[in-house]
Amino acid sequence: MILDEIIEKTKEDLQRRKIEIPLDLLGRSLASNPYAPRDVKKYLTSTKEEPVRIIAEVKKASPSKGIIKEDFDPLAIAQEYSANGANAISVLTEPHYFKGDLEYLTQIRRYVPTPLLRKDFIVDKYQIVEALVYGADFILLIAKALSTKELKELYEYALYIGLEVLVEIHDKEDLTKAMKCGANIVGINHRNLDTFEMDMQLCDKLIPMIPNGKIIVAESGVSNTETIKRLSSIGADAFLIGEHFMRVPSIKDELETFKNAIN
Ligand SMILES: O=C(O)c1ccccc1NCC(=O)[C@H](O)[C@H](O)COP(=O)(O)O
């Protein structure tokens, strides 16, 4: 099971980092942190004027596809996303399976004004403090990887220190967990994180079960305007897109097309 494997590896890494930089030391650097996290809700909520919101992902590799982009320059990619209308940028920080790095967050935050998501496998408050220290505005919590109690604790802690949370779900059980923790931003991941199977009809099943007023993000496998139009029409506010942007000849053209999908 790949999700369990990633979580195990994440916990091993975490033990090491906690010894290298204990939490109180990590927290101390916040006193000189120039970047206050932004409230991302307004960036991700679909409006009449701007119906399609895009979270564009900086993604070098993945467990399902291996290396996706050889000539990978995270800052240049993020600058291109920002200059061409991305509403938020997802920065993968998991090093082993996605070839991500926490330092990418800081680099990007320094030069790019668009809100940043720390995209990782968060299982501990330490990682939430790291997200803040390294420059994220919001974090991902994966319902499938956490018990209801853990999800709620991590969710409340993130809000407490000023970070918003994208709570990712893949089925009804995950949705129940997300609602119990009071999630405002719900991501529906089309990808089954254990089998890598894609279910592009998942939003059709889950969106009608989500109470009104939540921000809905459709995640993974989005690569054309037809999907964006269809999912927008059933209630998706935003789209989290990684691999497709990494492979297209022009991020600018593709982002423009997606942002104008409903016009
Ligand atoms: O992308 C994977 O292979 C993967 C495998 C196991 C756990 C998570 C995984 N991806 C994380 C994501 O959710 C995606 O990076 C994100 O939704 C963007 O998806 P895509 O547009 O399909 O690159």
Coordinates of N, CA, C and O in Angstrom, one line a residue, residues 169-244:
I169 N -10.4 14.3 0.4 CA -11.2 13.1 0.6 C -11.3 12.3 -0.7 O -11.0 12.8 -1.8
H170 N -11.6 11.0 -0.5 CA -11.7 10.1 -1.7 C -13.0 9.3 -1.6 O -13.3 8.6 -2.6
D171 N -13.7 9.3 -0.5 CA -14.9 8.5 -0.4 C -15.8 9.1 0.7 O -15.4 10.1 1.4
K172 N -16.9 8.4 0.9 CA -17.9 9.0 1.9 C -17.4 9.0 3.3 O -17.7 9.9 4.1
E173 N -16.6 7.9 3.6 CA -16.1 7.8 5.0 C -15.1 9.0 5.2 O -15.2 9.6 6.3
D174 N -14.3 9.3 4.2 CA -13.4 10.5 4.4 C -14.2 11.8 4.5 O -13.8 12.7 5.3
L175 N -15.3 11.9 3.8 CA -16.1 13.1 3.8 C -16.7 13.3 5.2 O -16.7 14.4 5.8
T176 N -17.1 12.1 5.8 CA -17.7 12.2 7.2 C -16.6 12.8 8.1 O -16.9 13.6 9.0
K177 N -15.4 12.3 8.0 CA -14.3 12.8 8.8 C -14.1 14.3 8.6 O -13.9 15.0 9.6
A178 N -14.1 14.7 7.3 CA -13.8 16.1 7.0 C -14.9 17.0 7.6 O -14.6 18.1 8.1
M179 N -16.1 16.5 7.6 CA -17.2 17.3 8.2 C -17.1 17.4 9.7 O -17.4 18.4 10.3
K180 N -16.7 16.2 10.3 CA -16.6 16.2 11.7 C -15.5 17.2 12.2 O -15.6 17.7 13.3
C181 N -14.5 17.4 11.4 CA -13.5 18.4 11.8 C -13.8 19.8 11.4 O -13.1 20.7 11.8
G182 N -14.9 20.0 10.7 CA -15.4 21.3 10.4 C -14.7 21.9 9.1 O -14.6 23.2 9.0
A183 N -14.2 21.1 8.2 CA -13.4 21.6 7.1 C -14.2 22.6 6.3 O -15.4 22.4 6.0
N184 N -13.5 23.7 5.9 CA -14.1 24.7 5.0 C -13.8 24.5 3.6 O -14.5 24.8 2.7
I185 N -12.6 23.9 3.3 CA -12.1 23.6 2.0 C -11.9 22.1 1.8 O -11.1 21.5 2.5
V186 N -12.7 21.6 0.9 CA -12.7 20.1 0.7 C -12.2 19.8 -0.6 O -12.7 20.2 -1.7
G187 N -11.1 19.0 -0.7 CA -10.6 18.5 -2.0 C -11.0 17.1 -2.3 O -10.9 16.2 -1.4
I188 N -11.6 16.9 -3.4 CA -12.0 15.6 -3.8 C -10.9 15.0 -4.8 O -10.7 15.5 -5.9
N189 N -10.2 14.0 -4.3 CA -9.1 13.5 -5.1 C -9.6 12.4 -6.0 O -10.0 11.3 -5.5
H190 N -9.5 12.6 -7.3 CA -10.0 11.5 -8.2 C -9.1 10.3 -8.1 O -9.5 9.2 -8.5
R191 N -7.8 10.5 -7.6 CA -6.9 9.4 -7.6 C -7.0 8.6 -6.3 O -7.0 9.2 -5.2
N192 N -7.1 7.3 -6.4 CA -7.1 6.4 -5.3 C -5.6 6.3 -4.9 O -4.8 5.8 -5.7
L193 N -5.2 6.7 -3.7 CA -3.8 6.9 -3.4 C -3.1 5.5 -3.1 O -1.9 5.4 -2.9
D194 N -3.9 4.4 -3.0 CA -3.3 3.1 -2.9 C -3.1 2.4 -4.2 O -2.1 1.7 -4.5
T195 N -4.2 2.5 -5.1 CA -4.1 1.8 -6.3 C -3.7 2.6 -7.5 O -3.5 2.1 -8.6
F196 N -3.7 3.9 -7.3 CA -3.5 4.9 -8.4 C -4.6 5.0 -9.4 O -4.5 5.7 -10.4
E197 N -5.7 4.2 -9.2 CA -6.8 4.2 -10.1 C -7.5 5.6 -10.1 O -7.6 6.2 -9.0
M198 N -7.9 6.1 -11.3 CA -8.5 7.4 -11.4 C -10.1 7.2 -11.5 O -10.5 6.4 -12.3
D199 N -10.8 8.0 -10.8 CA -12.3 8.0 -10.9 C -12.7 9.4 -11.2 O -13.0 10.2 -10.3
M200 N -12.8 9.7 -12.5 CA -13.1 11.1 -12.9 C -14.6 11.4 -12.6 O -15.1 12.5 -12.9
Q201 N -15.4 10.4 -12.2 CA -16.8 10.7 -11.8 C -17.0 10.9 -10.3 O -18.1 11.0 -9.9
L202 N -15.9 10.9 -9.6 CA -16.0 10.9 -8.1 C -16.8 12.2 -7.6 O -17.6 12.1 -6.7
C203 N -16.5 13.3 -8.3 CA -17.2 14.5 -7.9 C -18.7 14.4 -8.0 O -19.4 15.0 -7.2
D204 N -19.1 13.7 -9.0 CA -20.6 13.5 -9.3 C -21.2 12.9 -8.0 O -22.3 13.2 -7.6
K205 N -20.4 11.9 -7.5 CA -21.0 11.1 -6.3 C -20.9 12.0 -5.0 O -21.8 12.0 -4.2
L206 N -19.7 12.6 -4.8 CA -19.5 13.2 -3.5 C -20.0 14.7 -3.3 O -20.4 15.1 -2.3
I207 N -19.9 15.5 -4.4 CA -20.3 16.9 -4.3 C -21.8 17.0 -3.7 O -22.0 17.8 -2.8
P208 N -22.7 16.2 -4.2 CA -24.1 16.4 -3.6 C -24.2 16.1 -2.1 O -25.1 16.5 -1.5
M209 N -23.2 15.4 -1.6 CA -23.2 15.1 -0.1 C -22.6 16.2 0.7 O -22.6 16.1 1.9
I210 N -21.9 17.2 0.0 CA -21.2 18.2 0.8 C -22.1 19.4 1.1 O -22.8 19.9 0.2
P211 N -22.2 19.8 2.3 CA -23.1 20.9 2.7 C -22.7 22.2 1.9 O -21.6 22.4 1.6
N212 N -23.7 23.0 1.7 CA -23.5 24.3 1.0 C -22.5 25.2 1.7 O -22.4 25.0 3.0
G213 N -21.8 26.0 1.0 CA -20.9 27.0 1.7 C -19.5 26.5 1.8 O -18.6 27.2 2.2
K214 N -19.2 25.2 1.4 CA -17.9 24.7 1.4 C -17.2 25.0 0.1 O -17.8 25.1 -0.9
I215 N -15.9 25.3 0.2 CA -15.1 25.5 -1.1 C -14.7 24.1 -1.5 O -14.1 23.3 -0.8
I216 N -15.0 23.8 -2.8 CA -14.7 22.4 -3.3 C -13.6 22.5 -4.4 O -13.7 23.2 -5.3
V217 N -12.6 21.6 -4.1 CA -11.5 21.6 -5.0 C -11.5 20.2 -5.7 O -11.5 19.2 -5.0
A218 N -11.4 20.2 -7.0 CA -11.3 18.9 -7.7 C -9.9 18.6 -8.0 O -9.2 19.5 -8.6
E219 N -9.4 17.5 -7.5 CA -7.9 17.2 -7.6 C -7.6 16.0 -8.5 O -8.3 15.0 -8.4
S220 N -6.5 16.1 -9.2 CA -5.8 15.1 -9.9 C -6.5 14.7 -11.3 O -7.8 14.6 -11.3
G221 N -5.7 14.5 -12.3 CA -6.2 14.0 -13.6 C -6.9 15.0 -14.4 O -7.5 14.6 -15.4
V222 N -6.9 16.2 -14.0 CA -7.6 17.3 -14.8 C -6.7 17.7 -15.9 O -5.6 18.2 -15.6
S223 N -7.1 17.6 -17.1 CA -6.2 18.0 -18.2 C -6.9 18.6 -19.4 O -6.3 18.7 -20.5
N224 N -8.2 18.9 -19.3 CA -8.9 19.6 -20.4 C -10.1 20.4 -20.0 O -10.5 20.3 -18.8
T225 N -10.5 21.3 -20.9 CA -11.5 22.3 -20.5 C -12.9 21.6 -20.3 O -13.7 22.1 -19.5
E226 N -13.1 20.5 -21.0 CA -14.4 19.8 -20.9 C -14.6 19.3 -19.4 O -15.7 19.5 -18.9
T227 N -13.5 18.8 -18.9 CA -13.6 18.3 -17.5 C -13.9 19.5 -16.5 O -14.7 19.5 -15.6
I228 N -13.2 20.6 -16.8 CA -13.3 21.8 -16.0 C -14.8 22.4 -16.1 O -15.4 22.7 -15.1
K229 N -15.3 22.4 -17.3 CA -16.6 22.9 -17.5 C -17.6 22.0 -16.7 O -18.5 22.5 -16.0
R230 N -17.5 20.7 -16.9 CA -18.4 19.8 -16.3 C -18.4 19.8 -14.8 O -19.4 19.9 -14.1
L231 N -17.2 19.8 -14.2 CA -17.1 19.8 -12.8 C -17.5 21.2 -12.2 O -18.0 21.2 -11.1
S232 N -17.2 22.2 -12.9 CA -17.7 23.5 -12.4 C -19.2 23.6 -12.4 O -19.8 24.1 -11.4
S233 N -19.8 23.0 -13.4 CA -21.3 23.0 -13.5 C -21.9 22.2 -12.3 O -23.1 22.5 -12.0
I234 N -21.2 21.3 -11.7 CA -21.8 20.6 -10.6 C -21.3 21.0 -9.2 O -21.5 20.4 -8.2
G235 N -20.5 22.1 -9.3 CA -20.1 22.8 -8.0 C -18.7 22.9 -7.6 O -18.4 23.4 -6.5
A236 N -17.8 22.4 -8.5 CA -16.3 22.6 -8.1 C -15.9 24.1 -8.2 O -16.2 24.7 -9.2
D237 N -15.3 24.6 -7.2 CA -14.8 26.0 -7.2 C -13.4 26.0 -7.9 O -13.1 27.0 -8.6
A238 N -12.6 25.1 -7.5 CA -11.2 25.1 -7.9 C -10.7 23.8 -8.4 O -11.3 22.7 -8.1
F239 N -9.5 23.8 -9.1 CA -8.9 22.6 -9.7 C -7.5 22.5 -9.3 O -6.7 23.5 -9.5
L240 N -7.1 21.4 -8.8 CA -5.6 21.2 -8.4 C -5.0 20.4 -9.6 O -5.4 19.2 -9.8
I241 N -4.1 21.0 -10.3 CA -3.6 20.4 -11.5 C -2.0 20.4 -11.4 O -1.4 21.4 -11.2
G242 N -1.4 19.2 -11.6 CA 0.0 19.1 -11.5 C 0.6 18.6 -12.8 O 1.1 19.3 -13.7
E243 N 0.5 17.3 -13.0 CA 1.2 16.6 -14.1 C 0.9 17.3 -15.5 O 1.9 17.5 -16.3
H244 N -0.3 17.6 -15.7 CA -0.6 18.2 -17.0 C 0.2 19.5 -17.3 O 0.8 19.6 -18.4

